[in-house]
Coordinates of C-alpha atoms and ligand atoms in Angstrom, one line a residue:
M9 CA 23.6 -8.5 1.4
N10 CA 22.9 -5.4 -0.4
A11 CA 20.8 -3.8 -3.5
T12 CA 22.1 -6.3 -5.9
M13 CA 21.0 -9.2 -4.2
G14 CA 20.0 -11.9 -6.0
K15 CA 16.6 -14.4 -6.0
D16 CA 18.5 -17.1 -4.2
E17 CA 20.0 -15.0 -1.8
I18 CA 16.1 -13.4 -1.4
L19 CA 14.5 -17.0 -1.5
T20 CA 16.9 -18.2 1.4
W21 CA 16.0 -15.1 3.5
L22 CA 12.4 -16.1 3.1
H23 CA 13.0 -19.2 4.6
E24 CA 15.3 -18.3 7.4
E25 CA 14.1 -18.7 10.9
K26 CA 17.2 -18.4 13.2
P27 CA 16.4 -15.6 15.3
E28 CA 20.2 -14.5 15.1
R29 CA 20.3 -14.3 11.5
L30 CA 17.1 -12.6 11.4
K31 CA 18.3 -9.9 14.0
E32 CA 21.3 -9.3 11.5
L33 CA 18.3 -9.0 8.4
W34 CA 16.5 -6.5 11.0
Q35 CA 20.2 -4.7 11.6
R36 CA 20.9 -4.3 7.9
A37 CA 17.8 -2.9 7.2
N38 CA 17.5 -0.5 9.7
E39 CA 21.0 0.9 8.7
M40 CA 20.0 0.9 5.5
R41 CA 17.0 2.7 6.3
I42 CA 18.7 5.5 8.8
A43 CA 21.7 5.8 5.6
H44 CA 18.8 6.6 2.8
V45 CA 15.8 8.1 4.1
G46 CA 16.9 9.1 7.8
N47 CA 15.1 8.7 11.2
E48 CA 12.1 10.8 9.8
V49 CA 8.8 9.0 10.2
H50 CA 6.4 10.6 7.3
L51 CA 2.5 10.5 8.1
R52 CA 0.1 10.5 5.3
G53 CA -3.6 11.4 5.9
L54 CA -5.3 8.3 4.7
V55 CA -9.2 9.3 3.5
E56 CA -11.1 6.3 2.4
I57 CA -13.7 8.3 0.1
S58 CA -15.9 5.5 -1.0
N59 CA -16.3 1.7 -0.3
Y60 CA -18.2 1.3 -3.7
C61 CA -16.2 -0.9 -6.0
A62 CA -17.0 -2.5 -9.4
R63 CA -14.6 -5.3 -9.3
Q64 CA -14.8 -8.8 -7.5
C65 CA -11.4 -9.3 -6.4
A66 CA -11.5 -12.6 -4.3
Y67 CA -9.5 -11.0 -1.4
C68 CA -11.2 -7.9 -0.7
G69 CA -14.4 -7.1 1.7
L70 CA -15.5 -4.1 -0.6
R71 CA -15.8 -6.7 -3.7
S72 CA -19.0 -5.5 -5.5
G73 CA -20.4 -9.1 -4.6
N74 CA -20.5 -8.5 -1.1
A75 CA -24.1 -7.5 -0.5
S76 CA -23.7 -7.5 3.3
L77 CA -21.7 -4.5 3.2
G78 CA -23.2 -1.0 3.5
R79 CA -21.9 1.1 0.9
Y80 CA -20.9 5.1 1.4
R81 CA -19.2 7.5 -0.9
M82 CA -17.8 10.8 0.8
E83 CA -19.1 14.1 -0.5
A84 CA -16.7 16.6 -1.9
D85 CA -17.2 18.9 1.5
E86 CA -16.7 16.1 3.6
I87 CA -13.4 15.2 1.7
F88 CA -12.2 18.7 2.1
V89 CA -12.8 18.8 6.0
A90 CA -10.7 15.8 6.2
A91 CA -7.9 16.7 4.3
M92 CA -7.6 20.1 6.5
Q93 CA -7.2 17.9 9.4
A94 CA -4.5 16.6 7.8
V95 CA -2.7 20.3 7.5
K96 CA -3.8 20.9 11.2
Y97 CA -1.9 17.8 12.0
G98 CA 1.1 18.5 10.4
Y99 CA 1.1 15.7 7.6
G100 CA 2.3 16.8 4.4
T101 CA 0.2 14.5 2.4
V102 CA -3.8 13.5 1.8
V103 CA -4.2 10.2 0.3
M104 CA -7.7 9.6 -1.0
Q105 CA -8.4 6.1 -1.5
A106 CA -11.7 4.0 -2.6
G107 CA -13.1 1.0 -4.2
E108 CA -13.1 1.4 -8.1
D109 CA -16.0 3.5 -8.2
Y110 CA -17.1 4.7 -11.6
A111 CA -19.8 7.1 -9.8
I112 CA -16.2 9.1 -8.9
T113 CA -16.4 10.3 -12.3
T114 CA -13.1 12.7 -13.9
D115 CA -14.6 15.9 -13.5
W116 CA -15.8 15.7 -10.0
M117 CA -12.5 14.1 -8.6
A118 CA -10.7 16.7 -10.6
G119 CA -12.5 19.3 -8.5
V120 CA -11.7 17.8 -5.4
I121 CA -8.1 17.8 -6.1
R122 CA -8.2 21.3 -7.5
R123 CA -9.4 22.9 -4.1
I124 CA -7.0 20.5 -1.9
K125 CA -4.2 21.9 -4.1
A126 CA -5.5 25.4 -4.0
E127 CA -6.3 26.1 -0.5
T128 CA -3.8 23.6 1.3
P129 CA 0.0 22.8 1.1
L130 CA -0.6 19.1 0.9
A131 CA 0.9 16.6 -1.4
V132 CA -2.1 14.4 -3.0
T133 CA -2.1 10.9 -3.4
L134 CA -4.5 9.0 -5.3
S135 CA -5.4 5.2 -4.7
L136 CA -8.5 4.7 -6.9
G137 CA -8.0 1.4 -8.5
E138 CA -7.1 0.8 -12.4
R139 CA -8.8 4.0 -14.0
S140 CA -8.5 5.0 -17.2
E141 CA -5.3 6.6 -18.9
E142 CA -7.8 9.8 -19.5
D143 CA -8.9 9.7 -16.0
L144 CA -5.2 9.5 -14.7
A145 CA -4.1 12.3 -17.0
A146 CA -7.3 14.7 -16.1
W147 CA -6.2 14.0 -12.1
R148 CA -2.4 14.5 -13.1
A149 CA -3.7 18.0 -14.7
A150 CA -5.9 18.9 -11.8
G151 CA -2.8 18.5 -9.5
A152 CA -2.3 15.1 -8.2
D153 CA 1.1 14.4 -7.2
R154 CA 1.2 10.3 -6.7
Y155 CA -0.7 7.2 -7.4
L156 CA -0.8 3.6 -5.6
L157 CA -1.6 0.6 -6.9
R158 CA -0.5 -2.5 -6.0
F159 CA 0.4 -5.1 -8.3
E160 CA -0.4 -7.6 -5.9
T161 CA 1.5 -10.5 -7.0
S162 CA 3.6 -11.0 -10.2
D163 CA 2.7 -14.2 -10.7
R164 CA 0.2 -13.8 -13.6
E165 CA -1.9 -17.0 -12.9
L166 CA -2.5 -16.4 -9.6
F167 CA -3.3 -12.6 -10.1
N168 CA -5.8 -13.3 -13.1
A169 CA -7.4 -15.9 -10.5
I170 CA -7.7 -14.1 -7.6
H171 CA -8.4 -10.5 -9.5
P172 CA -10.8 -11.1 -12.2
P173 CA -11.2 -8.8 -15.1
L174 CA -13.8 -6.1 -15.5
G175 CA -15.8 -7.2 -18.8
N176 CA -13.8 -7.8 -21.5
R177 CA -11.2 -5.0 -20.6
P178 CA -7.9 -6.6 -19.9
C179 CA -6.1 -5.9 -16.8
N180 CA -2.2 -5.2 -16.7
R181 CA -1.3 -3.0 -13.6
F182 CA 2.3 -2.7 -14.6
A183 CA 1.2 -1.3 -17.9
I184 CA -1.0 1.2 -15.7
L185 CA 1.6 1.9 -13.7
Q186 CA 4.0 2.7 -16.6
Q187 CA 1.1 5.2 -17.6
L188 CA 1.2 6.8 -14.2
K189 CA 5.2 7.1 -14.5
A190 CA 4.8 8.6 -17.9
L191 CA 2.6 11.3 -16.9
G192 CA 4.7 12.7 -14.2
Y193 CA 3.0 10.9 -10.8
E194 CA 5.4 9.4 -8.1
I195 CA 4.2 6.1 -8.0
G196 CA 3.6 3.3 -5.4
S197 CA 3.0 -0.4 -5.7
G198 CA 3.4 -3.6 -3.5
V199 CA 1.9 -6.9 -3.0
M200 CA 0.1 -8.9 0.0
V201 CA 2.2 -11.5 1.6
G202 CA 0.2 -15.5 2.1
I203 CA -2.4 -15.2 -0.7
P204 CA -3.6 -18.4 -0.8
G205 CA -1.4 -20.0 -4.0
Q206 CA 1.9 -17.9 -3.3
T207 CA 5.0 -19.9 -3.2
Y208 CA 8.1 -18.7 -1.7
Q209 CA 9.4 -18.5 -5.1
S210 CA 6.7 -16.2 -6.2
L211 CA 7.2 -13.6 -3.5
A212 CA 11.2 -13.7 -3.8
N213 CA 10.1 -12.7 -7.6
D214 CA 7.7 -10.3 -6.5
L215 CA 10.6 -8.5 -4.1
A216 CA 13.2 -8.9 -7.1
L217 CA 11.0 -6.8 -9.4
F218 CA 11.0 -4.0 -6.8
R219 CA 14.4 -3.1 -7.9
E220 CA 13.4 -3.1 -11.8
M221 CA 10.6 -1.0 -11.1
D222 CA 11.8 2.1 -9.9
L223 CA 9.0 2.7 -7.4
D224 CA 8.8 5.6 -5.3
M225 CA 6.9 4.0 -2.8
I226 CA 6.2 0.0 -1.7
G227 CA 3.6 -1.4 0.2
I228 CA 3.8 -4.8 1.9
G229 CA 1.0 -6.3 3.9
P230 CA -0.1 -9.5 5.0
F231 CA -3.3 -11.0 3.3
I232 CA -6.0 -10.9 6.3
P233 CA -9.2 -13.1 5.1
H234 CA -12.4 -11.9 4.9
P235 CA -15.2 -14.3 5.7
A236 CA -17.5 -12.4 2.8
T237 CA -14.7 -13.4 0.1
P238 CA -13.8 -16.3 -1.9
L239 CA -10.4 -16.6 -0.2
G240 CA -11.8 -16.1 3.0
N241 CA -14.5 -18.6 3.1
G242 CA -12.6 -21.6 1.3
T243 CA -14.3 -21.3 -1.8
G244 CA -11.4 -19.8 -3.7
R245 CA -7.8 -20.6 -4.3
Q246 CA -6.3 -23.1 -2.0
A247 CA -2.9 -22.9 -0.1
T248 CA 0.0 -24.8 -2.3
T249 CA 2.5 -27.1 -0.7
E250 CA 4.9 -24.2 -1.1
Q251 CA 2.7 -21.6 0.8
V252 CA 3.9 -18.3 2.0
P253 CA 2.3 -17.8 5.4
N254 CA 0.7 -14.8 5.8
T255 CA 2.5 -14.3 9.2
E256 CA 3.6 -11.2 10.9
L257 CA 7.3 -12.4 10.8
M258 CA 7.0 -13.3 7.1
V259 CA 6.0 -9.5 6.5
Y260 CA 9.0 -8.2 8.2
K261 CA 11.3 -10.2 6.1
A262 CA 9.7 -8.7 2.9
V263 CA 9.8 -5.4 4.3
A264 CA 13.7 -5.7 5.5
L265 CA 14.6 -7.3 2.1
T266 CA 12.8 -4.4 0.5
R267 CA 14.9 -1.8 2.1
L268 CA 17.9 -3.8 1.2
I269 CA 16.7 -3.8 -2.5
R270 CA 15.5 -0.3 -2.7
P271 CA 17.1 1.6 -0.2
D272 CA 15.5 4.7 -1.0
A273 CA 11.9 3.8 -1.5
N274 CA 9.3 5.4 0.7
I275 CA 8.1 2.1 2.6
P276 CA 5.1 2.1 4.9
A277 CA 4.3 0.1 8.1
T278 CA 0.7 -0.8 6.7
T279 CA -2.2 -0.9 8.9
A280 CA -2.6 -4.6 7.8
L281 CA 0.3 -5.5 9.7
A282 CA -0.8 -3.2 12.3
T283 CA -4.1 -5.2 12.5
I284 CA -2.2 -8.9 12.6
N285 CA -0.1 -7.3 15.7
K286 CA -2.0 -4.3 17.0
K287 CA 0.4 -3.9 20.2
N288 CA 3.7 -3.1 18.1
G289 CA 3.2 -4.4 14.5
R290 CA 3.9 -0.8 13.6
E291 CA 6.9 -0.3 15.5
L292 CA 8.3 -3.4 14.4
G293 CA 7.5 -2.5 10.6
L294 CA 9.7 0.8 11.4
Q295 CA 12.4 -0.7 12.9
R296 CA 12.7 -3.3 10.3
G297 CA 12.7 -1.1 7.4
A298 CA 9.7 0.9 7.0
N299 CA 9.7 5.0 7.0
V300 CA 5.9 5.9 6.5
F301 CA 2.7 5.6 8.1
M302 CA -0.9 6.1 7.1
P303 CA -2.8 7.6 9.9
N304 CA -6.7 7.5 9.4
L305 CA -8.7 10.2 8.6
T306 CA -11.7 8.8 7.3
P307 CA -14.8 10.4 9.3
L308 CA -15.9 7.7 11.8
K309 CA -18.9 7.1 10.7
Y310 CA -17.5 5.5 7.4
R311 CA -14.6 4.0 8.7
R312 CA -16.1 0.5 9.8
L313 CA -17.7 0.5 6.5
Y314 CA -14.5 0.3 4.7
E315 CA -13.8 -2.9 5.9
I316 CA -11.1 -4.5 3.1
Y317 CA -10.5 -7.4 6.0
P318 CA -12.2 -7.7 9.7
A319 CA -10.8 -6.4 13.0
K320 CA -8.7 -3.7 11.2
A321 CA -6.6 -1.4 13.2
C322 CA -7.7 1.9 14.4
I323 CA -11.6 2.3 13.3
E324 CA -12.6 3.5 16.6
E325 CA -10.2 6.3 16.3
T326 CA -10.6 9.9 16.1
G327 CA -8.3 11.9 13.9
I328 CA -6.8 13.6 16.9
A329 CA -6.7 10.2 19.0
C330 CA -4.6 8.4 16.1
N331 CA -2.5 11.2 15.8
R332 CA -1.6 11.4 19.4
C333 CA -1.0 7.8 19.7
L334 CA 1.1 7.5 16.5
T335 CA 3.6 10.8 17.6
S336 CA 4.2 9.0 20.9
R337 CA 4.9 5.7 19.3
I338 CA 7.2 7.1 16.8
S339 CA 9.0 9.0 19.6
M340 CA 8.9 6.1 22.0
I341 CA 11.3 4.0 19.4
G342 CA 13.1 7.3 19.2
R343 CA 12.4 8.8 15.6
S344 CA 10.7 11.9 14.6
V345 CA 7.9 12.8 12.6
G346 CA 8.7 14.1 9.2
R347 CA 7.5 17.7 8.0
G348 CA 6.3 18.6 4.3
P349 CA 5.4 16.4 1.9
G350 CA 7.8 13.7 2.4
G351 CA 8.6 12.6 -1.4
R352 CA 11.4 10.3 -2.4
R353 CA 14.6 11.9 -2.2
N354 CA 16.7 10.7 -5.1
R355 CA 13.7 10.1 -7.7
N356 CA 14.7 9.1 -11.3
I357 CA 12.2 9.9 -13.5
A358 CA 13.9 8.7 -16.8
Q359 CA 14.2 5.0 -15.6
A360 CA 11.7 2.7 -17.0
L361 CA 9.5 -0.1 -15.5
P362 CA 9.5 -3.5 -16.8
S363 CA 8.1 -4.1 -20.1
K364 CA 4.6 -4.2 -20.3
E365 CA 5.0 -8.2 -21.3
S366 CA 6.7 -9.2 -18.5
C367 CA 4.2 -9.4 -16.4
H368 CA 0.2 -9.9 -15.7
A369 CA 0.1 -8.7 -19.6
Ligands
SAM657 N1 -9.5 -0.1 -4.8 C1 -7.9 0.0 -5.2 C2 -7.1 -0.9 -5.6 O1 -7.7 -2.1 -5.4 O2 -6.0 -0.5 -5.7 C3 -7.6 0.5 -3.8 C4 -8.4 0.2 -2.4 S1 -7.9 -1.4 -2.1 C5 -8.7 -1.5 -1.1 C6 -6.2 -1.3 -1.3 C7 -5.4 -2.5 -0.9 O3 -6.0 -3.6 -0.1 C8 -5.4 -3.5 -2.1 O4 -4.3 -3.0 -3.1 C9 -4.7 -4.7 -1.6 O5 -3.6 -5.5 -1.3 C10 -5.4 -4.5 -0.1 N2 -6.3 -5.7 0.3 C11 -7.3 -5.9 -0.2 N3 -8.0 -7.0 0.7 C12 -7.2 -7.0 1.5 C13 -7.1 -8.5 2.4 N4 -8.1 -9.3 2.6 N5 -6.1 -8.3 3.2 C14 -4.9 -7.5 3.2 N6 -4.7 -6.6 2.2 C15 -6.0 -6.7 1.4
SF4_658 FE1 -12.1 -3.5 -5.3 FE2 -9.6 -2.4 -4.8 FE3 -11.0 -4.2 -3.1 FE4 -10.2 -5.1 -5.5 S1 -9.0 -4.6 -3.7 S2 -12.3 -5.5 -4.6 S3 -10.5 -3.0 -7.0 S4 -11.7 -1.8 -3.4

């Protein structure tokens, strides 16, 4: 069981149900995590800067077709105040995430990034969707360090079915990840587990792809149905006979296997995982391969409106409450909070991603 694990072995593990075998998987992933990224848990302050979105993803509550959702876009000053909270709580990174919101213009966003970089020591991560190469280049020049863009599933047919193109612009997240890497960003990607129509084989393909992609960060969370979306109200893709369940257990398997496949990647225990097990989903994720968590710094008045899926964890807690809760959870499992930006240790900027043609194209 190691970084050269083949697809068949991944598949066998995804089907594994025996508790004693799974215990072995958790243990190996935990040992690999300790050996390659240590005991620190890096905290990235998450600011959800806008819930406007031009897209119609069949899985997400922010899709433009969801008319029942009240929309907001944070002011530059509000974002800066949230970033200063990240500094105050000792987080090394601020992550600015949003729907694909084209009222977030190139220059406005560059100004926000420049101010944070000039006035704080924070690493800046962006997660703003499939923006143009010009935008990505301008934001990198303004000082952005990292970009998160999940490929969601490597099954092209399934991806196209759940992620319609915007107008007639072709959509290829692998090509964008390549652009980001060429621009010098640290890149993060990842998948949802249990998307209706996702087979065991396709999830095994996703995990095998992580090895080829040399990702700095890999986010894996359960698909959680939202009733205002096609995948949540039964009008979209249906489950297959070989359907991967969107369970907590399946997410732990995917996280643990990812740690074995990509020993030095930064892997978050995702908010979606914390949502399906509010009691200790985060802790179990951290004990089965993960080493990052993203406490929410979005102002409370907006938090509920960033409703990707229902009953999201941590929508009532203030920044300070989130900070106290997480630091105590981290120390309860014998881990320490990482200091500084917490970038990937052995970053290999030369290694290429798979060719554009191999996925989604
Ligand atoms: N708009 C940007 C994008 O799509 O990359 C960033 C924001 S988007 C809300 C961030 C991530 O939320 C997506 O990459 C997707 O994996 C996740 N997400 C969306 N809907 C979800 C759902 N119903 N269940 C679980 N995760 C979901
Ligand atoms: Fe928009 Fe991202 Fe949600 Fe798709 S996943 S609807 S791009 S916010």
